[in-house]
Coordinates of C-alpha atoms and ligand atoms in Angstrom, one line a residue:
X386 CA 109.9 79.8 69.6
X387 CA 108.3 78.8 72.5
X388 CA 110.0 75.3 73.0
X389 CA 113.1 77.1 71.9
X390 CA 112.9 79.4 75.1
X391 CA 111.9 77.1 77.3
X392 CA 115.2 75.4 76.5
X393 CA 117.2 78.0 76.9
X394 CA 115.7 78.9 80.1
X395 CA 116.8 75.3 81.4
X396 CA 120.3 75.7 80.0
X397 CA 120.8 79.1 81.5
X398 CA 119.7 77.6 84.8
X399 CA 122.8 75.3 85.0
X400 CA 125.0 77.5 83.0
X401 CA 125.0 75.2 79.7
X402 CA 125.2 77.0 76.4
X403 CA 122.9 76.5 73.6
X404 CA 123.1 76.4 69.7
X405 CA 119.7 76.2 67.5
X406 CA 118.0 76.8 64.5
X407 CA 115.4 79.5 64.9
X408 CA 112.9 80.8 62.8
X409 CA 111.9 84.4 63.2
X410 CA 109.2 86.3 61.7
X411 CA 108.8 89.8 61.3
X412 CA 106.5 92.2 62.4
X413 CA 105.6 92.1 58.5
X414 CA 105.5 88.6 58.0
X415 CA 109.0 87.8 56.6
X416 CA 110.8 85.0 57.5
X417 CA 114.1 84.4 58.2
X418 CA 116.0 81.3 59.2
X419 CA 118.9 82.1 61.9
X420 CA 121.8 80.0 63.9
X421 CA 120.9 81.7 67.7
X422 CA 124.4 81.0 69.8
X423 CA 124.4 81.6 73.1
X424 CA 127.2 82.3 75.6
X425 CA 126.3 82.1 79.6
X426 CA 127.6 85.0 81.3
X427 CA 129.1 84.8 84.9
X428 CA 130.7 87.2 87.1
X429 CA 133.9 87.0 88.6
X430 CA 132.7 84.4 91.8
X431 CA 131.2 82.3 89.2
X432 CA 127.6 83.3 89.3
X433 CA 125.4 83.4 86.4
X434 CA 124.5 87.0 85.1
X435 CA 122.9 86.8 82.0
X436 CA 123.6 85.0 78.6
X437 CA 124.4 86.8 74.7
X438 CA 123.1 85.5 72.1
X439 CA 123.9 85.8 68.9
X440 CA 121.7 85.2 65.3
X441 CA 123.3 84.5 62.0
X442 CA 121.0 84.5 58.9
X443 CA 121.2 81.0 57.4
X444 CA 117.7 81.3 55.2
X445 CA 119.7 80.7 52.2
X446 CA 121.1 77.3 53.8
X447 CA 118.3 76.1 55.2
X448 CA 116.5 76.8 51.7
X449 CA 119.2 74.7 50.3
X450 CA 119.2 72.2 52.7
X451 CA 115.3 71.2 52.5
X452 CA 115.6 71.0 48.7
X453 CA 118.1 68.5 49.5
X454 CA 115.9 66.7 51.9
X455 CA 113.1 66.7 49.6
X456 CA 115.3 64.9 46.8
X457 CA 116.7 62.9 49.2
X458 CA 112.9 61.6 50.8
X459 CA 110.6 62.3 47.9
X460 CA 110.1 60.4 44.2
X461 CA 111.2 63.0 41.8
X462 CA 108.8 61.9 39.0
X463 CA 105.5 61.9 41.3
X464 CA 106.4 63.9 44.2
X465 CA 105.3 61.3 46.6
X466 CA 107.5 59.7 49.3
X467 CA 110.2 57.5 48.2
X468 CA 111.3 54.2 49.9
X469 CA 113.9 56.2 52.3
X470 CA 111.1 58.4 53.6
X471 CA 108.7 55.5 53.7
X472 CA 110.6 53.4 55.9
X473 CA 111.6 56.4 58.3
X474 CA 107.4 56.8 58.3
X475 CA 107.0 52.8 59.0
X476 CA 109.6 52.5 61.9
X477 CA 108.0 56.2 63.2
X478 CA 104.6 54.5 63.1
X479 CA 105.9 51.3 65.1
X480 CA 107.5 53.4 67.8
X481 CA 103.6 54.8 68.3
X482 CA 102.4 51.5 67.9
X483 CA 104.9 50.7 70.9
X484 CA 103.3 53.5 73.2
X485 CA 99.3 53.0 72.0
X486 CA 99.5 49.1 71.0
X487 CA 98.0 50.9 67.7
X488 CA 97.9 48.9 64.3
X489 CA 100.0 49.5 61.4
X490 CA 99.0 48.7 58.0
X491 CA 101.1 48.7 55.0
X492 CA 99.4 48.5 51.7
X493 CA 101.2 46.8 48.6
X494 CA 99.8 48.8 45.1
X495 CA 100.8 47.7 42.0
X496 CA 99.2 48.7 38.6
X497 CA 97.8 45.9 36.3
X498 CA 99.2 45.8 32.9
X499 CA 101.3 49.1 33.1
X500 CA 104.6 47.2 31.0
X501 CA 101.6 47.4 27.8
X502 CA 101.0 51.1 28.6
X503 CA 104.8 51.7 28.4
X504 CA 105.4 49.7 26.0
X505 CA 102.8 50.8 23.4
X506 CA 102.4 54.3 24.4
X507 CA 105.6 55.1 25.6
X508 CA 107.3 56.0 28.5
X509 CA 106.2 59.6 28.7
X510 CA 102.6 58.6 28.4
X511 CA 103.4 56.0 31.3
X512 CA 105.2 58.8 33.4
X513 CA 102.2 60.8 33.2
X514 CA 99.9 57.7 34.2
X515 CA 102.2 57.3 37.2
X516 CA 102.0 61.0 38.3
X517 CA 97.8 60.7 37.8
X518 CA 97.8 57.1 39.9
X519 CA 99.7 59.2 42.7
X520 CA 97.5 62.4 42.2
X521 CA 94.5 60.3 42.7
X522 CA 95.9 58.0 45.7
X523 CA 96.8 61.3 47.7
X524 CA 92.8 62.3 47.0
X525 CA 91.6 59.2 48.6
X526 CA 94.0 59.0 51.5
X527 CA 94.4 61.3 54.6
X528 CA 96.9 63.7 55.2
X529 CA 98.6 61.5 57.9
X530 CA 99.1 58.2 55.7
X531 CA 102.0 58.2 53.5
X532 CA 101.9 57.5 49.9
X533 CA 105.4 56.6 48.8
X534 CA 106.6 54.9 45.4
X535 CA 109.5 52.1 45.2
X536 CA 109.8 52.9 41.6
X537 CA 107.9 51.3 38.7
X538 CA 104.7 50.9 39.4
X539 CA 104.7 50.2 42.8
X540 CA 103.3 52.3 44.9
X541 CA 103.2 51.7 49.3
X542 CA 101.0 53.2 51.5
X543 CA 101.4 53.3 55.1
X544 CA 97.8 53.9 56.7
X545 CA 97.9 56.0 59.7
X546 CA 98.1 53.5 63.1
X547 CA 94.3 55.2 64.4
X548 CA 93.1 53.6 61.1
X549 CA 90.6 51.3 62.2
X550 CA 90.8 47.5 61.3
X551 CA 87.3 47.4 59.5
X552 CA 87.8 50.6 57.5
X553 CA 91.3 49.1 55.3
X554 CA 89.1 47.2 53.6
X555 CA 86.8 49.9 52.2
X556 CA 90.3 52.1 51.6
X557 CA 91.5 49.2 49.4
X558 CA 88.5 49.2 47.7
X559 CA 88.3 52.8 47.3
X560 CA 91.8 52.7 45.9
X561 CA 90.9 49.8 43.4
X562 CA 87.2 51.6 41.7
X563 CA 89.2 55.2 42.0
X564 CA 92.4 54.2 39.9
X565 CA 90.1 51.9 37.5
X566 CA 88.3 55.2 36.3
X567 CA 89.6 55.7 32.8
X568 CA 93.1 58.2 32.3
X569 CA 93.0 61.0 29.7
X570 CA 96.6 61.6 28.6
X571 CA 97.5 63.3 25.7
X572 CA 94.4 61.9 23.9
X573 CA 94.7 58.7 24.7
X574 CA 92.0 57.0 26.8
X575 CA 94.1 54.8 29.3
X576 CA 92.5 52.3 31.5
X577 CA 94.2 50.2 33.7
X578 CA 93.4 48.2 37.4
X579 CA 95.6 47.7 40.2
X580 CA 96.0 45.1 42.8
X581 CA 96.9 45.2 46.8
X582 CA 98.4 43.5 49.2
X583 CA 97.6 44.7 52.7
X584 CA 99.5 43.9 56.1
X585 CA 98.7 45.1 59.4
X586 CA 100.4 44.4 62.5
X587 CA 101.4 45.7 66.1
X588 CA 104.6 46.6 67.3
X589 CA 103.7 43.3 69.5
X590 CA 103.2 40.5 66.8
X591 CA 105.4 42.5 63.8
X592 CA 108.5 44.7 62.6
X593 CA 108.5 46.5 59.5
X594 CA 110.6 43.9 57.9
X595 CA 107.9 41.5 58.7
X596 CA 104.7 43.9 57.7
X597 CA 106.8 44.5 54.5
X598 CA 107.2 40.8 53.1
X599 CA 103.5 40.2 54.3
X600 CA 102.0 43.1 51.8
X601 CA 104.3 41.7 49.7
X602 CA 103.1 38.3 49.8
X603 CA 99.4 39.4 50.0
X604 CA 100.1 41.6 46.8
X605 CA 101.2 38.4 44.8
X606 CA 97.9 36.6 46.1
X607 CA 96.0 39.5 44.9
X608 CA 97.5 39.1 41.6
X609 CA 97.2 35.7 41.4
X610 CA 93.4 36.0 42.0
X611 CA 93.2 37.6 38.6
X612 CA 94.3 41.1 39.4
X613 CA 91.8 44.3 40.4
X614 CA 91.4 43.0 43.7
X615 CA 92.9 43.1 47.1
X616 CA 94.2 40.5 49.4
X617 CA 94.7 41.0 53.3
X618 CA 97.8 39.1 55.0
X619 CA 96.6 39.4 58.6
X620 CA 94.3 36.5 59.7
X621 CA 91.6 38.9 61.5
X622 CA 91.8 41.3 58.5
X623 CA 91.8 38.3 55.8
X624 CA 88.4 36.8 57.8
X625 CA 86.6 40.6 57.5
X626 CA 88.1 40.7 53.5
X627 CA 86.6 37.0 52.8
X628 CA 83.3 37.8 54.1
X629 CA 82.5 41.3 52.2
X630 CA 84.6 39.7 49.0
X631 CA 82.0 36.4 49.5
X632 CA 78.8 38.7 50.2
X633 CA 80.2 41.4 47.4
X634 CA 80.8 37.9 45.2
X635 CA 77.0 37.2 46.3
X636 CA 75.5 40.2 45.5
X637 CA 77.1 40.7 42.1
X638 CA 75.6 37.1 41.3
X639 CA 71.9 37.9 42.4
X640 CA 72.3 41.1 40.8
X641 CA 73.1 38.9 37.1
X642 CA 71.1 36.6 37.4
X643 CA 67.5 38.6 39.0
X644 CA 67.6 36.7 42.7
X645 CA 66.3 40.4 44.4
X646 CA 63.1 40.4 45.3
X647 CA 61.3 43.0 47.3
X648 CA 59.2 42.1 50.3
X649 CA 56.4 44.9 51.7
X650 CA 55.9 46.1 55.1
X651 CA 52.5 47.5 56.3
X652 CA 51.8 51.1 57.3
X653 CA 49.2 52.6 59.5
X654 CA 46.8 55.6 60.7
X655 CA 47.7 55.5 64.4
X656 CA 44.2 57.1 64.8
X657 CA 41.9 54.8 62.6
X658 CA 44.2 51.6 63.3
X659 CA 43.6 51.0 58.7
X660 CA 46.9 50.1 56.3
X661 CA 47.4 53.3 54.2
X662 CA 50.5 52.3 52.3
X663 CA 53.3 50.0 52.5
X664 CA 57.1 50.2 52.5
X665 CA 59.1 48.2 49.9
X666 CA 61.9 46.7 51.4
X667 CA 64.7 44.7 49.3
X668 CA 66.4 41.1 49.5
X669 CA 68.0 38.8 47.6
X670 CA 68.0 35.0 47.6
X671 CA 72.1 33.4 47.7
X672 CA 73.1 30.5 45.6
X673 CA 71.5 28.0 48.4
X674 CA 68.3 30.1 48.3
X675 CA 68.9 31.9 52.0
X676 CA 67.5 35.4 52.1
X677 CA 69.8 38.2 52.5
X678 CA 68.8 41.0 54.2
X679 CA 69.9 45.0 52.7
X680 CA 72.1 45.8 56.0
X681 CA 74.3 42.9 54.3
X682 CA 74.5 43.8 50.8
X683 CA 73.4 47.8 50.3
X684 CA 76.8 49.3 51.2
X685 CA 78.0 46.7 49.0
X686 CA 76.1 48.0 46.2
X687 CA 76.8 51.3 47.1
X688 CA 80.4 51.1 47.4
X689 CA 80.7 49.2 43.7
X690 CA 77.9 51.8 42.1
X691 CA 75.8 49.0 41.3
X692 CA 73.3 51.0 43.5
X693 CA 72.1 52.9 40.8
X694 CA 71.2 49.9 38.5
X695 CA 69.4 47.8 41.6
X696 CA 67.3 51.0 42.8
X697 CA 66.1 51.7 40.0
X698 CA 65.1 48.1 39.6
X699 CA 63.4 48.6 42.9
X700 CA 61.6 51.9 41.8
X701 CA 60.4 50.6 38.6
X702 CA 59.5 46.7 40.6
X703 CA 57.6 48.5 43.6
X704 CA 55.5 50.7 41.1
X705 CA 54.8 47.5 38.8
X706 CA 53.1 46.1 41.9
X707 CA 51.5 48.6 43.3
X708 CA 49.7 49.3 39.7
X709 CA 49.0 45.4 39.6
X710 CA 47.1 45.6 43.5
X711 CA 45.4 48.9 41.7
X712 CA 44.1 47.2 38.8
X713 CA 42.9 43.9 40.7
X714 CA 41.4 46.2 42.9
X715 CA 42.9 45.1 46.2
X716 CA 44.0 48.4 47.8
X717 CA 42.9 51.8 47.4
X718 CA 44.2 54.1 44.8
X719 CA 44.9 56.9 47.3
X720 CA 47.5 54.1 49.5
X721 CA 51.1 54.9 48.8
X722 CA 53.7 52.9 48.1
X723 CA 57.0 54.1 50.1
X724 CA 60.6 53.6 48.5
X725 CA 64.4 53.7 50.0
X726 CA 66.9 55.6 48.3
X727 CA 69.9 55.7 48.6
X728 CA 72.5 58.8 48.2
X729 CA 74.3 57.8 45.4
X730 CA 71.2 57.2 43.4
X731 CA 70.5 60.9 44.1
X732 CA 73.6 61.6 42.7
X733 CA 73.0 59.6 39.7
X734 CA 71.4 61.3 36.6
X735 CA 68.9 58.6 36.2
X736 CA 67.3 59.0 39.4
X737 CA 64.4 61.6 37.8
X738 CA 63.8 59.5 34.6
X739 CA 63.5 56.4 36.5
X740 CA 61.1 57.1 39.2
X741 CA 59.1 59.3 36.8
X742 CA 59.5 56.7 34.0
X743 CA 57.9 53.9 36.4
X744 CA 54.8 56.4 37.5
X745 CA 54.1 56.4 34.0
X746 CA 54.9 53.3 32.5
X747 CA 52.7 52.2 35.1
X748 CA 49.9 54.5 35.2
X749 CA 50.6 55.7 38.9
X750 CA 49.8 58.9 40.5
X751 CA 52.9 60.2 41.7
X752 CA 50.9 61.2 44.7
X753 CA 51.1 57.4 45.6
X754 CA 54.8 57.7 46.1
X755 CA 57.3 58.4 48.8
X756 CA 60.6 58.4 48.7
X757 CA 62.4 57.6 51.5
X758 CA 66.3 59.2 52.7
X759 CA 68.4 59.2 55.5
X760 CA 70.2 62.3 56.9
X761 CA 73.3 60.9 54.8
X762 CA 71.7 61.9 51.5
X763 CA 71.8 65.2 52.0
X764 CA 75.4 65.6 53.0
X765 CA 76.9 65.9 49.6
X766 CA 75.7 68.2 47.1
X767 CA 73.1 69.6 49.0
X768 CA 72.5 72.4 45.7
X769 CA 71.7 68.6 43.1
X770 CA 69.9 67.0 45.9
X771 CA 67.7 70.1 46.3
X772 CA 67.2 70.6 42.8
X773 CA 66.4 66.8 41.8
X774 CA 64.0 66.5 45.2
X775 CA 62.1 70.1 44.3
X776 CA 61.7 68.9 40.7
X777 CA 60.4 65.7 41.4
X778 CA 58.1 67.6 44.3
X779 CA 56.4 69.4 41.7
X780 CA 55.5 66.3 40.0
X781 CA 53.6 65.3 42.9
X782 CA 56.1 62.6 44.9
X783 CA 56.1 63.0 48.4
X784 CA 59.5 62.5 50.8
X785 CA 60.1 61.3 54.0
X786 CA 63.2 61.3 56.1
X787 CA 64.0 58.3 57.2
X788 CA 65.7 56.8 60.7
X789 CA 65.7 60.4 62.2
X790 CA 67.3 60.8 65.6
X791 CA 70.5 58.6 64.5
X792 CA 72.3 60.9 62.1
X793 CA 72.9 64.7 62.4
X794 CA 68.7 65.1 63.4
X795 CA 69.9 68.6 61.9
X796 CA 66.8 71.0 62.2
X797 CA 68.3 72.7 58.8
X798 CA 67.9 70.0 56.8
X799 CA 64.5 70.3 57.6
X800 CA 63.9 73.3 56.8
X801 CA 66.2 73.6 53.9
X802 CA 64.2 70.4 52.2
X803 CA 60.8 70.1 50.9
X804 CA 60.4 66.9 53.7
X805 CA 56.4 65.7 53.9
X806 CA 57.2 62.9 56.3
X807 CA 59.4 62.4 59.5
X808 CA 60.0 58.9 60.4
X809 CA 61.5 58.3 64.0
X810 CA 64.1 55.6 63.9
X811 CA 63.3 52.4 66.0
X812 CA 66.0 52.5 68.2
X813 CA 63.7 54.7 70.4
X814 CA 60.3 53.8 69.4
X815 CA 61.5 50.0 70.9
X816 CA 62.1 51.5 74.1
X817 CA 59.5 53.8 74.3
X818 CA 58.0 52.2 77.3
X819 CA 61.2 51.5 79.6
X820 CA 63.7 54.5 78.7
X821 CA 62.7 58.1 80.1
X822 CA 65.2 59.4 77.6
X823 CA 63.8 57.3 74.2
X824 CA 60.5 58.6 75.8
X825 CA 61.5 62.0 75.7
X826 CA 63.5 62.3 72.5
X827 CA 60.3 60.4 70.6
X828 CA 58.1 63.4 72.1
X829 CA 60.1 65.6 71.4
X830 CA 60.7 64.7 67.5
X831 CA 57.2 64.3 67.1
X832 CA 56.5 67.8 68.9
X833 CA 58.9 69.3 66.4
X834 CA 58.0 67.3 63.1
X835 CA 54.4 68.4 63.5
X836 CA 55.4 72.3 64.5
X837 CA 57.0 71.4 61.1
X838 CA 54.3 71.1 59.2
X839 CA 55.3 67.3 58.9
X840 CA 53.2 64.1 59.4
X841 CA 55.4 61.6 61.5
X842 CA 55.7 58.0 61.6
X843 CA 57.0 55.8 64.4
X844 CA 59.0 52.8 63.2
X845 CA 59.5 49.9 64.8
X846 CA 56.4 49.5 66.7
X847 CA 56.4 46.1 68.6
X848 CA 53.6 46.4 71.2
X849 CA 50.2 47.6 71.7
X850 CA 51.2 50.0 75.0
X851 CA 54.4 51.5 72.5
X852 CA 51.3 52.0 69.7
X853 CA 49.3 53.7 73.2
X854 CA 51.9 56.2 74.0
X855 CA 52.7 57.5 70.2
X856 CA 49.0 57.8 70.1
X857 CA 49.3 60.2 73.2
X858 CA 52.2 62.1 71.7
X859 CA 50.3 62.8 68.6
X860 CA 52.4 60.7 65.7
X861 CA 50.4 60.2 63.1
X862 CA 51.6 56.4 61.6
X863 CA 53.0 53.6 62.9
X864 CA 55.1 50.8 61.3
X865 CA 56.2 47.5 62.5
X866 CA 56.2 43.8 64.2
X867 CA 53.3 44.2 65.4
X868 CA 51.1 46.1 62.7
X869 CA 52.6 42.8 60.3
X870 CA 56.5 42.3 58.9
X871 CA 57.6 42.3 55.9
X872 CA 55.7 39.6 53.0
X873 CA 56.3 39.0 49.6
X874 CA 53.5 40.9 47.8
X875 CA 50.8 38.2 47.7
X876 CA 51.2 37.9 51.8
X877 CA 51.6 41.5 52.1
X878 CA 47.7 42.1 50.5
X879 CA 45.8 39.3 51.4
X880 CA 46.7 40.3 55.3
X881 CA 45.8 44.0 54.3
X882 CA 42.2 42.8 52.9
X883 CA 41.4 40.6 55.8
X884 CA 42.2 43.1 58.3
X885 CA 40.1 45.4 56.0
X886 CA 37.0 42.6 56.3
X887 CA 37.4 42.1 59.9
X888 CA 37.2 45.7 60.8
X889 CA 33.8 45.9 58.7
X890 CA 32.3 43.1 60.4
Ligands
C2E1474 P1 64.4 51.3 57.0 O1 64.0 52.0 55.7 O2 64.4 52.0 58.2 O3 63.4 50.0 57.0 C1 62.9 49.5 58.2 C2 63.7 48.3 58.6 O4 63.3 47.9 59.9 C3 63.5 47.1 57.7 O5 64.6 46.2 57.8 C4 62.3 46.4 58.5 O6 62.2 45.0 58.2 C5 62.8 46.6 59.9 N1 61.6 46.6 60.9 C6 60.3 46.9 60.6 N2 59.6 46.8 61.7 C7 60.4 46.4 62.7 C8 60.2 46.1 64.1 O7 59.1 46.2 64.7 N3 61.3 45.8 64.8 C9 62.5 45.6 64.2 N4 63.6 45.3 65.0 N5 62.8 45.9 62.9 C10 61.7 46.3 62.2 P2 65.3 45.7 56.5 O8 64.4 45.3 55.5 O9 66.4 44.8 56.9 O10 66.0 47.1 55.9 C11 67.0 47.7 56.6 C12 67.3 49.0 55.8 O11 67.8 48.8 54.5 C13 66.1 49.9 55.6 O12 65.8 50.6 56.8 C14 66.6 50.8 54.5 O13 67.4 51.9 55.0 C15 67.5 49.9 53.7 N6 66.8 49.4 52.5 C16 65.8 48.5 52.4 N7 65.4 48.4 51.1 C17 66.1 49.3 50.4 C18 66.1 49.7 49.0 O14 65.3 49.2 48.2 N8 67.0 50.6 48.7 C19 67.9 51.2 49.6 N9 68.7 52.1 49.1 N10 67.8 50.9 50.9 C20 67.0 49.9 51.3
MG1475 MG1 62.8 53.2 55.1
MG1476 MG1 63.9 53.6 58.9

């Protein structure tokens, strides 16, 4: 009503007359549609005196009218956009593209082996499918993309021109593992893949037309790469696609054929300067026997859910070894072993059974574990993560939050979970010494951890005079370069027992 005013405030200026569409809403909250007219008044010298406007009730129109837009724009079957709407969308989003030199990205979905679904189970079984395929893509994408259907199975999706060139990727993905979960219609258990073809461009270097053919083309790549995958037209995309489909190709083949390996990184008393446990810390070897590193390969796992089967390899491997040093006597029984979890293993099940299953399997003391998190854990579920942290808390396992000061560094989470440790991320422990602000943020979090009730380690720890000034603030462990890296075990404890005989001597 606003904008609708303002016009008629400039038309009256130069006399014009105005016709709109205006919505009014009474003081009760009804709404009515009306056709406002207005006439400009003058007086006999030609002077503008006034206007009159006139409303006429067209609710019933307009009600009519947007029903026929909506059949005219939207797939009746699915409810999604259809190819009209779409390419409005797509020309809309080059125009903005035009202003912002934005991207536009146009994804090609098809479904893999839909014609057998039909075919077997009939078309209304493979209407419903189609409705559920669009149910779920809407779930996955944000309001402002547009999922549209062609008809058939194919499905377009135009991804929002803010979308960032890194993230299409993960959506793709996303889209594949979401609409590979299995279908329950009409008690039939339906499973099907899809593939995509992905296109991005700027109103600079493409047109729709173009972006169009090139999801297109991309789509028949993806297909011809044996379905359930994605393929990216755009050469700066397709580079970013190779390398996570090579590492994600890499990862899956360590995972089959037992390449990971874990590698152990001291931790020490800042006060007594002695090892007291070490961190377990994962890897893999490739095909050509390079290590690979987790900041390479863990969101890789995470994204596929493999996660779940590799940490618990890592629980049950860390606790195999640290009962092994145990047994052959080469560390004390009260040194802890610490372990990263990751989020969706906290959503998993399994997560109790498997770290409570390796204590015992291997005759440990849950005392001698920790179980390290980032802030990110405890964003979904909060109520499961309590409950699964609190239960395995009463069994004796200890928990440490891990990299604080680079997520949320929420004070609630602290309270709200039964934390032991608080580890201070390394991005300010490394510049301890030359940044008043690292300085300041490390003395804080140590001030607050131990007001906490919490014993805090410093990670990252690369110098003596960084060691110095934690000392002064009061943390009470340090980790890193230069306490020792990361070893394979038999490194790892043979430097822990000689710095043990050199401090006797
Ligand atoms: P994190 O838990 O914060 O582990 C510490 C990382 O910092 C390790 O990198 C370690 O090698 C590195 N580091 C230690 N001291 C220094 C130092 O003085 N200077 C510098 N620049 N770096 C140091 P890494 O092994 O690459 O691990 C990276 C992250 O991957 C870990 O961070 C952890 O979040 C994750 N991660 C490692 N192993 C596992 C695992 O088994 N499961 C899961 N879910 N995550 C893991
Ligand atoms: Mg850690
Ligand atoms: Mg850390």
């Amino acid at each position: 009503m606003k904008a609708t005013l303002e016009e008629l405030r400039s038309a009256l200026k130069v006399g014009n007359n105005l016709k709109r569409e205006v919505r009014l809403v009474s003081p009760v909250g009804q709404v009515r549609w009306t056709e406002m007219n207005t006439q400009v008044l003058f007086d006999e010298r030609g002077a503008i005196l006034g206007f009159l406007a006139t409303f006429a009730d067209i609710t019933e129109r307009y009600i009519h009218q947007e029903r026929l837009r909506h059949v005219a724009e939207y797939d009746s079957l699915t409810g999604l956009a259809n190819r009209y709407l779409f390419q409005d969308r797509l020309k809309q989003a080059f125009f903005t593209s035009e202003r912002e030199g934005a991207e536009v990205v146009v994804m090609f979905l098809d479904l893999d082996g839909f014609k057998i679904v039909n075919d077997s189970l009939g078309h209304a079984v493979g209407d419903k499918l189609l409705k559920k395929v669009g149910e779920r893509l809407l779930n996955i994408l944000r309001r402002v993309d547009t999922v549209a259907r062609f008809g058939g199975d194919e499905f377009v999706i135009l991804l929002n021109p803010q979308e960032k060139q890194l993230a299409v990727a993960e959506v793709a993905s996303k889209i594949i593992q979401s609409l590979a979960q299995t279908y329950q219609i009409d008690g039939n258990e339906i499973c099907v893949t899809s593939s995509i073809g992905i296109s991005g461009g700027t109103a600079k270097n493409a047109s729709p037309e173009k972006l169009m053919k090139q999801a297109d083309a991309a789509l028949y790549l993806a297909k011809s790469e044996g379905k359930n995958n994605f393929q990216l037209f755009n050469e700066a995309l397709d580079k970013e696609a190779k390398k996570r489909v090579f590492m994600a190709r890499q990862t899956r083949s360590a995972l089959r054929h037992n390449r990971f390996f874990l590698e152990y990184q001291p931790l020490a008393n800042i006060k007594r300067k002695e090892i007291v446990g070490f961190e377990a810390l994962v890897r893999f070897n490739d095909e050509l026997g390079r290590c690979v590193y987790p900041g390479d390969f863990i969101a890789i796992l995470e994204e596929s859910g493999a996660i779940v089967e590799a940490g618990n390899w890592v629980i049950d491997e860390a606790c195999r070894q640290l009962s092994q040093w145990h047994a052959q006597q080469l560390f004390p029984l009260d040194g802890f072993m610490s372990i990263n979890v990751s989020p969706k293993q906290f959503l998993d099940d399994s997560l109790l059974d498997s770290i409570l299953g390796s204590c015992e399997r291997y005759s440990i003391r849950p005392q001698c574990l920790t179980i390290e998190v980032t802030e990110s854990v405890l964003i979904d579920k909060p109520a499961k993560i309590q409950r699964t942290m609190s239960q395995l808390k009463e069994q004796g396992i200890r928990f440490a939050l891990d990299d604080f000061g680079t997520g949320y560094s929420s004070l609630t989470y602290l309270q709200q979970y039964p934390f032991d440790h608080l580890k201070i991320d390394k991005s300010f422990v490394a510049n301890l010494g030359s940044d008043e602000n690292s300085a300041k943020i490390t003395k804080s979090i140590i001030a607050l951890g131990k007001s906490m009730g919490l014993t805090v380690t410093a990670e990252g720890v690369a110098d003596e005079p960084t060691l110095k000034i934690l000392s002064v603030y009061g943390a009470d462990y340090y980790q890193g370069y230069f306490l020792g890296r990361s070893t394979v075990a038999d490194t790892a404890i043979a430097q822990f027992n000689r710095a043990l005989a050199a401090a006797a001597n």
